[in-house]
Amino acid sequence: MSIKRHYEREFVRTFFTSPTAVEGEDDSAKMLRSAAQLTGMQAPDVWVPDNEDATAPSMRDEGVENIVEVVSEYGADFPGEIHPRIVWHRDDPATRYQGFQHMLEIADPANGAIEHIDGFVVPEVGDIDDWKKADEFITIVENEHGLEEGSLSMSVIVESGAAELALGDLRTEMGKPANNLERLFLLVDGEVDYTKDMRAMTPTGELPEWPELRHNTSRGASAAGLVAVDGPYDDIRDVDGYNERMTENQAKGMIGIWSLTPGQVVEANKSPLPPKTGSWLLEVDDREIELEAADGKQIYNGDKVRLETTDSGYVLHTGGETTELDEDDLRKKLLDMTAYVPSMDDIVDSMEEFEAAKEAGKGAIAMTQSTTLVIDGVEIDIEKDRMWDEATYQAAQTPITLFQDVYEHRPDQHEELAEMYGADIVERATNVGN
Amino acid sequence: MSIKRHYEREFVRTFFTSPTAVEGEDDSAKMLRSAAQLTGMQAPDVWVPDNEDATAPSMRDEGVENIVEVVSEYGADFPGEIHPRIVWHRDDPATRYQGFQHMLEIADPANGAIEHIDGFVVPEVGDIDDWKKADEFITIVENEHGLEEGSLSMSVIVESGAAELALGDLRTEMGKPANNLERLFLLVDGEVDYTKDMRAMTPTGELPEWPELRHNTSRGASAAGLVAVDGPYDDIRDVDGYNERMTENQAKGMIGIWSLTPGQVVEANKSPLPPKTGSWLLEVDDREIELEAADGKQIYNGDKVRLETTDSGYVLHTGGETTELDEDDLRKKLLDMTAYVPSMDDIVDSMEEFEAAKEAGKGAIAMTQSTTLVIDGVEIDIEKDRMWDEATYQAAQTPITLFQDVYEHRPDQHEELAEMYGADIVERATNVGN
Amino acid sequence: MSIKRHYEREFVRTFFTSPTAVEGEDDSAKMLRSAAQLTGMQAPDVWVPDNEDATAPSMRDEGVENIVEVVSEYGADFPGEIHPRIVWHRDDPATRYQGFQHMLEIADPANGAIEHIDGFVVPEVGDIDDWKKADEFITIVENEHGLEEGSLSMSVIVESGAAELALGDLRTEMGKPANNLERLFLLVDGEVDYTKDMRAMTPTGELPEWPELRHNTSRGASAAGLVAVDGPYDDIRDVDGYNERMTENQAKGMIGIWSLTPGQVVEANKSPLPPKTGSWLLEVDDREIELEAADGKQIYNGDKVRLETTDSGYVLHTGGETTELDEDDLRKKLLDMTAYVPSMDDIVDSMEEFEAAKEAGKGAIAMTQSTTLVIDGVEIDIEKDRMWDEATYQAAQTPITLFQDVYEHRPDQHEELAEMYGADIVERATNVGN
């Protein structure tokens, strides 16, 4: 057994759950078996054989057998980490005891699965004392099976107000001698059951957005050195919505998200990586619209911003206002209304240039992006300057550090990354900032 | 005296305050007397004779006498709970001592009111140690008057940063042997004084929205098994605004709200109950517009979404974009833009169907809503599927559990509920899920 | 040395940082020297000679010498407080020890600067135990140099999840005998490094808004009697954006903000003060547009709200809806759509009137604002009533108390205030509410 099996990964993009036993199939482990063989962008950073909500209560003992069987067979080759979810409930000792028994069985070295298992996911936790009960059971499992104490990680699903409050206690509690909470790894929001626990309701039955919960989970992860993951996005056909949710989460420092299908895994593995090509955004009525790039120009195709030339200059219609502007003022106004989304190439370039400048004793450099905007057929050249100083440099490192973490731990994705970005950029991105 | 008088109600929709003594009236208890006789939808779940801000400081001793007199006379018949608000301030021992004296007087069994009083509301609390001071005074009141320890509930107004922070301590503090904080019942936000305590200001003098405060109050209630209530909505003529606020609150798990008039009580008693009839929403520029139902069709009457037919299909104008679509893509697009608000009937139907399916060994069913959308005279049939699994079922239970709680504790509202929904649906709604 | 040097100011509008030593200049203290001579609206409430991020690591020892030299020379005449920022990092004992040595040097009475220095700013703090380490160093500095214990204030930059969590511990920790945390003064958000610590990222590289961080900082200040300050606004040309950020912050109770230039100091010194003249806002598609005042009328110049007269009344187009209204309903609708931003004069008037009414035994008065709205040339008179009671009065006091705090502590701004408001209003504003 390795000494520190949890925490191989500093970032986790994807948390993919599979039912452990499905009734009525010839092979109840069918879904588990197919998930175990995923590779590349379809394979998650963390795979979760789900012996809780995804599996019918009556099938959960069989689920444990299936986990053992499938992980023994395929675990050695699985490219991500493996963290089965067991049953647990803060309000029900019988469920907790069942979870304990399932962990004992899954972790038995005689069964051959445990050497491929990185930890367990514990749902429905309550306050910090409840987290300690789960931690204690894992300690006993380790002890019974001759595993090193603390070698199995523990991830939790935050799906109660009590658990949300516990996120503020982790830093203080994790060092205490009477527990092994240092084994904590992922903090995963579970918005469906959280909504029930909070007794919240919406007219359409849609889930509330819960921005504060996601902030608090991300902050808890930051303060305790853990990794924050958002809960499932149910509408699996709504790819745009899933991507919007991930962009929102990333702005909260919550890089990972639950995936319900291999299709969602692909989206979520790619979402936090910088894009291959840069793009321009135009702010229209408080929303940002991506402009269409063609021949190095950026074209706005909607009708909410209109632009005309006159004898003396320009007339711009936007947000219900009409403004007459000369060329300089128009350019200034459009600069305010536009933003540039840098590509991986741009980020690596800027970092390299800044590193060279720093080497030469300069504390800041200006990076310029220029393009031609086209609105109603009228063309305007704009140039966007951005100062890069130490702080900009360090902030830009988050996606690069993530990329490097992926590159190090997911050799199965090297080929797809090279296809996405080109081998040259991949090489430079793996080296920059080190 | 009953053993556990607080916590009769699991949900509280309405928190209605009345001045205890009004100067210059023949009968200074006039408003108290009229409030005490409210019934049905006009009567709140919790009635608060308000001996603090609603009553002039010079009238508060008389207010205590009025509470005793009016509650003795009308309390036995009042359909909701009765929780007088006394004076209190975290920074002023004189005010705290006055509050204690008022409680001693109100709770004196010789005065005949206490058997109808469920607890006290304590405003302007500070950190958790301040809450304990109020709790201790109530313990002494109980002891002096031979009431069972813990039989009077305590509700607080959260109107300081310190009190907001205390919301995170409740779970840990409530079990300690040196206090009786288990008597806690309502956590009520008081945004006016909170704004002052936070020293916040807005250009127009309107109150800030304080979404984080409301989240934290709701979470505190969830973690400690209490009930969260939002503060007063001052613009009593703005019925739409009051309802929007309640919808927002419900999405935070804050089901209750303060009411300043019997009219607001009616709105707030009804707001969290599912509607009699379902309705369709259309998302237009990030807002959801309720469509007009006519002859089973759903008509959009605005001009922000426009739809035309062409030889080859359709042209849809929305959000400044113009898109050509064939019928399938249009239907898909419109499905994305619409949402259905289920009626009480729909919810009960779905729950019953899911219960039957579960009984038959099925874990999920699809529920379908279909309608005809009409935009610019163009008609399109759409069908919205929703999967119901255990999680959907349990989430849908919140409004139903609320309804059942209302039905059990408010027989005075049975008639109005039967009028609203029809006796058949009321009957099914009271039985489903049990 | 004065006994309580920190906490002279109850409000801090501006936190202005200057590099302590700039390489390649004849006089490396040039920027420090010019900042030290600012007065009036250009001078901040708190000036921060910044020996951390604004100064290159290699220049920081020289920076300490410059602070000593410049503050000795100009400190006595500087109109605001002076709080140098030293180096610190929760994860690096070498940096912490360097910060300690710098403080020892700056505070040495032999150097002549300390009598003009109010405290130190400590960046990159972690959990509360880390705050205590900085506090302890300051205690030792005081003791070594014969300064009264607790006489130097300590302000922190909140730029980690751990520090954000510590905001909830201040009230409990500040009273403990083993520390001098009562010296705490400013809680300053540092969003750039916070974003890095939270590992957040946005497509364009812009900083996230972090509303929860700002709320929690403001709440921490409220609960512990401290002052909350927002972090730097990098785009120094974007004056509108800076002002919008301040308006948002003020609604959170965060009155102060970082300033990077004297131009930003002027904006930030003025932003929380009530305006000289009142103005009217019109709500258009969920945004509030300031109307153009001309001849006592308020004119809407956009095209998102349109108004026509018909034979039978009016037709109003707004938000994609067209409504026919008679004059009364139109007036009611427009009242709902408008808001009034009171001037300093209005606020003082209302407070004086309410004080007089209270004296005369009245608990509430109605204040009326009337104007003529002009939309598409159509004129409608409206009157807005607002009830003023004790709560309104106290809420309105925040900007007035702020004004009085400024007036008391910043005599160098008296002239500019008199120019802004007129001497008469300044006089009344300094007296009202006392």
mmCIF file of N, CA and C in Angstrom, chain C residues 73-135:
data_model
loop_
_atom_site.group_PDB
_atom_site.id
_atom_site.type_symbol
_atom_site.label_atom_id
_atom_site.label_comp_id
_atom_site.label_asym_id
_atom_site.label_seq_id
_atom_site.Cartn_x
_atom_site.Cartn_y
_atom_site.Cartn_z
ATOM 1 N N GLU C 73 9.589 63.585 8.016
ATOM 2 C CA GLU C 73 9.570 64.946 7.465
ATOM 3 C C GLU C 73 8.155 65.490 7.283
ATOM 4 N N TYR C 74 7.270 64.650 6.712
ATOM 5 C CA TYR C 74 5.954 65.166 6.333
ATOM 6 C C TYR C 74 4.811 64.686 7.230
ATOM 7 N N GLY C 75 5.082 63.707 8.089
ATOM 8 C CA GLY C 75 4.007 63.055 8.842
ATOM 9 C C GLY C 75 3.170 64.005 9.684
ATOM 10 N N ALA C 76 3.835 64.985 10.304
ATOM 11 C CA ALA C 76 3.110 65.877 11.214
ATOM 12 C C ALA C 76 2.011 66.641 10.492
ATOM 13 N N ASP C 77 2.244 66.933 9.214
ATOM 14 C CA ASP C 77 1.260 67.725 8.475
ATOM 15 C C ASP C 77 0.301 66.890 7.640
ATOM 16 N N PHE C 78 0.526 65.590 7.596
ATOM 17 C CA PHE C 78 -0.339 64.773 6.737
ATOM 18 C C PHE C 78 -1.742 64.732 7.339
ATOM 19 N N PRO C 79 -2.775 65.003 6.518
ATOM 20 C CA PRO C 79 -4.127 65.148 7.081
ATOM 21 C C PRO C 79 -4.819 63.831 7.431
ATOM 22 N N GLY C 80 -4.368 62.709 6.889
ATOM 23 C CA GLY C 80 -5.005 61.430 7.200
ATOM 24 C C GLY C 80 -4.161 60.625 8.167
ATOM 25 N N GLU C 81 -4.545 59.372 8.378
ATOM 26 C CA GLU C 81 -3.720 58.487 9.193
ATOM 27 C C GLU C 81 -2.651 57.836 8.322
ATOM 28 N N ILE C 82 -1.592 57.334 8.945
ATOM 29 C CA ILE C 82 -0.505 56.694 8.205
ATOM 30 C C ILE C 82 -0.299 55.272 8.737
ATOM 31 N N HIS C 83 -0.452 54.311 7.839
ATOM 32 C CA HIS C 83 -0.343 52.885 8.200
ATOM 33 C C HIS C 83 0.517 52.161 7.175
ATOM 34 N N PRO C 84 1.820 52.052 7.381
ATOM 35 C CA PRO C 84 2.657 51.332 6.422
ATOM 36 C C PRO C 84 2.252 49.865 6.309
ATOM 37 N N ARG C 85 2.346 49.326 5.096
ATOM 38 C CA ARG C 85 2.138 47.890 4.910
ATOM 39 C C ARG C 85 3.497 47.212 4.901
ATOM 40 N N ILE C 86 3.666 46.243 5.775
ATOM 41 C CA ILE C 86 4.917 45.496 5.835
ATOM 42 C C ILE C 86 4.734 44.137 5.134
ATOM 43 N N VAL C 87 5.806 43.374 4.997
ATOM 44 C CA VAL C 87 5.669 42.052 4.374
ATOM 45 C C VAL C 87 5.236 41.014 5.409
ATOM 46 N N TRP C 88 4.534 40.035 4.957
ATOM 47 C CA TRP C 88 3.997 38.964 5.815
ATOM 48 C C TRP C 88 3.520 37.839 4.924
ATOM 49 N N HIS C 89 3.608 36.613 5.371
ATOM 50 C CA HIS C 89 2.905 35.523 4.686
ATOM 51 C C HIS C 89 2.644 34.366 5.638
ATOM 52 N N ARG C 90 1.379 33.960 5.634
ATOM 53 C CA ARG C 90 0.948 32.873 6.517
ATOM 54 C C ARG C 90 1.770 31.597 6.328
ATOM 55 N N ASP C 91 2.326 31.404 5.120
ATOM 56 C CA ASP C 91 3.031 30.145 4.841
ATOM 57 C C ASP C 91 4.549 30.281 4.893
ATOM 58 N N ASP C 92 5.077 31.444 5.288
ATOM 59 C CA ASP C 92 6.520 31.640 5.166
ATOM 60 C C ASP C 92 7.114 32.391 6.367
ATOM 61 N N PRO C 93 7.735 31.638 7.279
ATOM 62 C CA PRO C 93 8.285 32.284 8.492
ATOM 63 C C PRO C 93 9.374 33.317 8.179
ATOM 64 N N ALA C 94 10.137 33.120 7.090
ATOM 65 C CA ALA C 94 11.182 34.091 6.757
ATOM 66 C C ALA C 94 10.557 35.451 6.434
ATOM 67 N N THR C 95 9.484 35.429 5.687
ATOM 68 C CA THR C 95 8.787 36.680 5.356
ATOM 69 C C THR C 95 8.217 37.327 6.618
ATOM 70 N N ARG C 96 7.688 36.511 7.491
ATOM 71 C CA ARG C 96 7.116 37.060 8.722
ATOM 72 C C ARG C 96 8.218 37.706 9.570
ATOM 73 N N TYR C 97 9.366 37.044 9.640
ATOM 74 C CA TYR C 97 10.459 37.604 10.443
ATOM 75 C C TYR C 97 10.979 38.894 9.824
ATOM 76 N N GLN C 98 11.000 38.950 8.489
ATOM 77 C CA GLN C 98 11.402 40.188 7.811
ATOM 78 C C GLN C 98 10.419 41.328 8.137
ATOM 79 N N GLY C 99 9.131 40.998 8.113
ATOM 80 C CA GLY C 99 8.121 41.999 8.460
ATOM 81 C C GLY C 99 8.326 42.523 9.875
ATOM 82 N N PHE C 100 8.638 41.618 10.774
ATOM 83 C CA PHE C 100 8.883 41.991 12.179
ATOM 84 C C PHE C 100 10.073 42.957 12.256
ATOM 85 N N GLN C 101 11.173 42.611 11.568
ATOM 86 C CA GLN C 101 12.356 43.476 11.597
ATOM 87 C C GLN C 101 12.059 44.860 11.015
ATOM 88 N N HIS C 102 11.276 44.879 9.935
ATOM 89 C CA HIS C 102 10.904 46.169 9.336
ATOM 90 C C HIS C 102 10.076 47.007 10.308
ATOM 91 N N MET C 103 9.177 46.373 11.004
ATOM 92 C CA MET C 103 8.360 47.114 11.980
ATOM 93 C C MET C 103 9.227 47.665 13.109
ATOM 94 N N LEU C 104 10.158 46.830 13.576
ATOM 95 C CA LEU C 104 11.078 47.277 14.645
ATOM 96 C C LEU C 104 11.811 48.548 14.225
ATOM 97 N N GLU C 105 12.254 48.546 12.971
ATOM 98 C CA GLU C 105 13.016 49.681 12.457
ATOM 99 C C GLU C 105 12.131 50.933 12.303
ATOM 100 N N ILE C 106 10.988 50.727 11.666
ATOM 101 C CA ILE C 106 10.092 51.874 11.422
ATOM 102 C C ILE C 106 9.633 52.493 12.740
ATOM 103 N N ALA C 107 9.422 51.633 13.757
ATOM 104 C CA ALA C 107 8.837 52.116 15.012
ATOM 105 C C ALA C 107 9.881 52.643 15.997
ATOM 106 N N ASP C 108 11.125 52.588 15.627
ATOM 107 C CA ASP C 108 12.171 53.048 16.553
ATOM 108 C C ASP C 108 12.038 54.559 16.772
ATOM 109 N N PRO C 109 11.762 54.999 17.999
ATOM 110 C CA PRO C 109 11.550 56.437 18.253
ATOM 111 C C PRO C 109 12.764 57.266 17.844
ATOM 112 N N ALA C 110 13.942 56.660 17.881
ATOM 113 C CA ALA C 110 15.150 57.381 17.480
ATOM 114 C C ALA C 110 15.062 57.846 16.031
ATOM 115 N N ASN C 111 14.208 57.144 15.233
ATOM 116 C CA ASN C 111 14.110 57.493 13.815
ATOM 117 C C ASN C 111 13.106 58.606 13.532
ATOM 118 N N GLY C 112 12.296 58.901 14.515
ATOM 119 C CA GLY C 112 11.430 60.087 14.383
ATOM 120 C C GLY C 112 10.154 59.911 13.584
ATOM 121 N N ALA C 113 9.883 58.715 13.087
ATOM 122 C CA ALA C 113 8.671 58.545 12.274
ATOM 123 C C ALA C 113 7.472 58.064 13.097
ATOM 124 N N ILE C 114 7.767 57.305 14.146
ATOM 125 C CA ILE C 114 6.687 56.566 14.802
ATOM 126 C C ILE C 114 5.619 57.471 15.415
ATOM 127 N N GLU C 115 5.994 58.675 15.791
ATOM 128 C CA GLU C 115 4.940 59.516 16.393
ATOM 129 C C GLU C 115 3.871 59.934 15.387
ATOM 130 N N HIS C 116 4.154 59.754 14.087
ATOM 131 C CA HIS C 116 3.151 60.073 13.074
ATOM 132 C C HIS C 116 2.494 58.833 12.482
ATOM 133 N N ILE C 117 2.889 57.682 12.972
ATOM 134 C CA ILE C 117 2.372 56.433 12.396
ATOM 135 C C ILE C 117 1.294 55.859 13.312
ATOM 136 N N ASP C 118 0.161 55.490 12.695
ATOM 137 C CA ASP C 118 -0.997 55.036 13.467
ATOM 138 C C ASP C 118 -1.055 53.529 13.630
ATOM 139 N N GLY C 119 -0.392 52.831 12.730
ATOM 140 C CA GLY C 119 -0.440 51.375 12.830
ATOM 141 C C GLY C 119 0.206 50.746 11.623
ATOM 142 N N PHE C 120 0.117 49.416 11.545
ATOM 143 C CA PHE C 120 0.694 48.683 10.423
ATOM 144 C C PHE C 120 -0.387 47.876 9.702
ATOM 145 N N VAL C 121 -0.150 47.691 8.411
ATOM 146 C CA VAL C 121 -1.031 46.850 7.607
ATOM 147 C C VAL C 121 -0.310 45.531 7.342
ATOM 148 N N VAL C 122 -0.972 44.421 7.682
ATOM 149 C CA VAL C 122 -0.366 43.100 7.558
ATOM 150 C C VAL C 122 -1.078 42.328 6.442
ATOM 151 N N PRO C 123 -0.385 42.021 5.354
ATOM 152 C CA PRO C 123 -1.015 41.311 4.235
ATOM 153 C C PRO C 123 -0.954 39.799 4.443
ATOM 154 N N GLU C 124 -1.638 39.075 3.595
ATOM 155 C CA GLU C 124 -1.484 37.613 3.439
ATOM 156 C C GLU C 124 -1.638 36.854 4.743
ATOM 157 N N VAL C 125 -2.504 37.348 5.624
ATOM 158 C CA VAL C 125 -2.727 36.612 6.864
ATOM 159 C C VAL C 125 -3.534 35.349 6.585
ATOM 160 N N GLY C 126 -3.405 34.396 7.480
ATOM 161 C CA GLY C 126 -4.139 33.148 7.360
ATOM 162 C C GLY C 126 -5.220 33.046 8.413
ATOM 163 N N ASP C 127 -5.217 31.966 9.156
ATOM 164 C CA ASP C 127 -6.267 31.809 10.165
ATOM 165 C C ASP C 127 -5.964 32.684 11.386
ATOM 166 N N ILE C 128 -6.830 32.663 12.357
ATOM 167 C CA ILE C 128 -6.746 33.623 13.464
ATOM 168 C C ILE C 128 -5.424 33.474 14.228
ATOM 169 N N ASP C 129 -4.882 32.272 14.293
ATOM 170 C CA ASP C 129 -3.604 32.085 14.982
ATOM 171 C C ASP C 129 -2.476 32.818 14.249
ATOM 172 N N ASP C 130 -2.601 32.928 12.943
ATOM 173 C CA ASP C 130 -1.616 33.697 12.187
ATOM 174 C C ASP C 130 -1.755 35.192 12.485
ATOM 175 N N TRP C 131 -2.989 35.654 12.629
ATOM 176 C CA TRP C 131 -3.216 37.057 12.997
ATOM 177 C C TRP C 131 -2.555 37.350 14.358
ATOM 178 N N LYS C 132 -2.636 36.347 15.231
ATOM 179 C CA LYS C 132 -2.071 36.532 16.579
ATOM 180 C C LYS C 132 -0.547 36.654 16.531
ATOM 181 N N LYS C 133 0.078 35.973 15.572
ATOM 182 C CA LYS C 133 1.536 36.087 15.449
ATOM 183 C C LYS C 133 1.925 37.522 15.098
ATOM 184 N N ALA C 134 1.181 38.118 14.177
ATOM 185 C CA ALA C 134 1.478 39.504 13.793
ATOM 186 C C ALA C 134 1.221 40.440 14.967
ATOM 187 N N ASP C 135 0.115 40.202 15.649
ATOM 188 C CA ASP C 135 -0.219 41.000 16.837
ATOM 189 C C ASP C 135 0.897 40.910 17.884
#
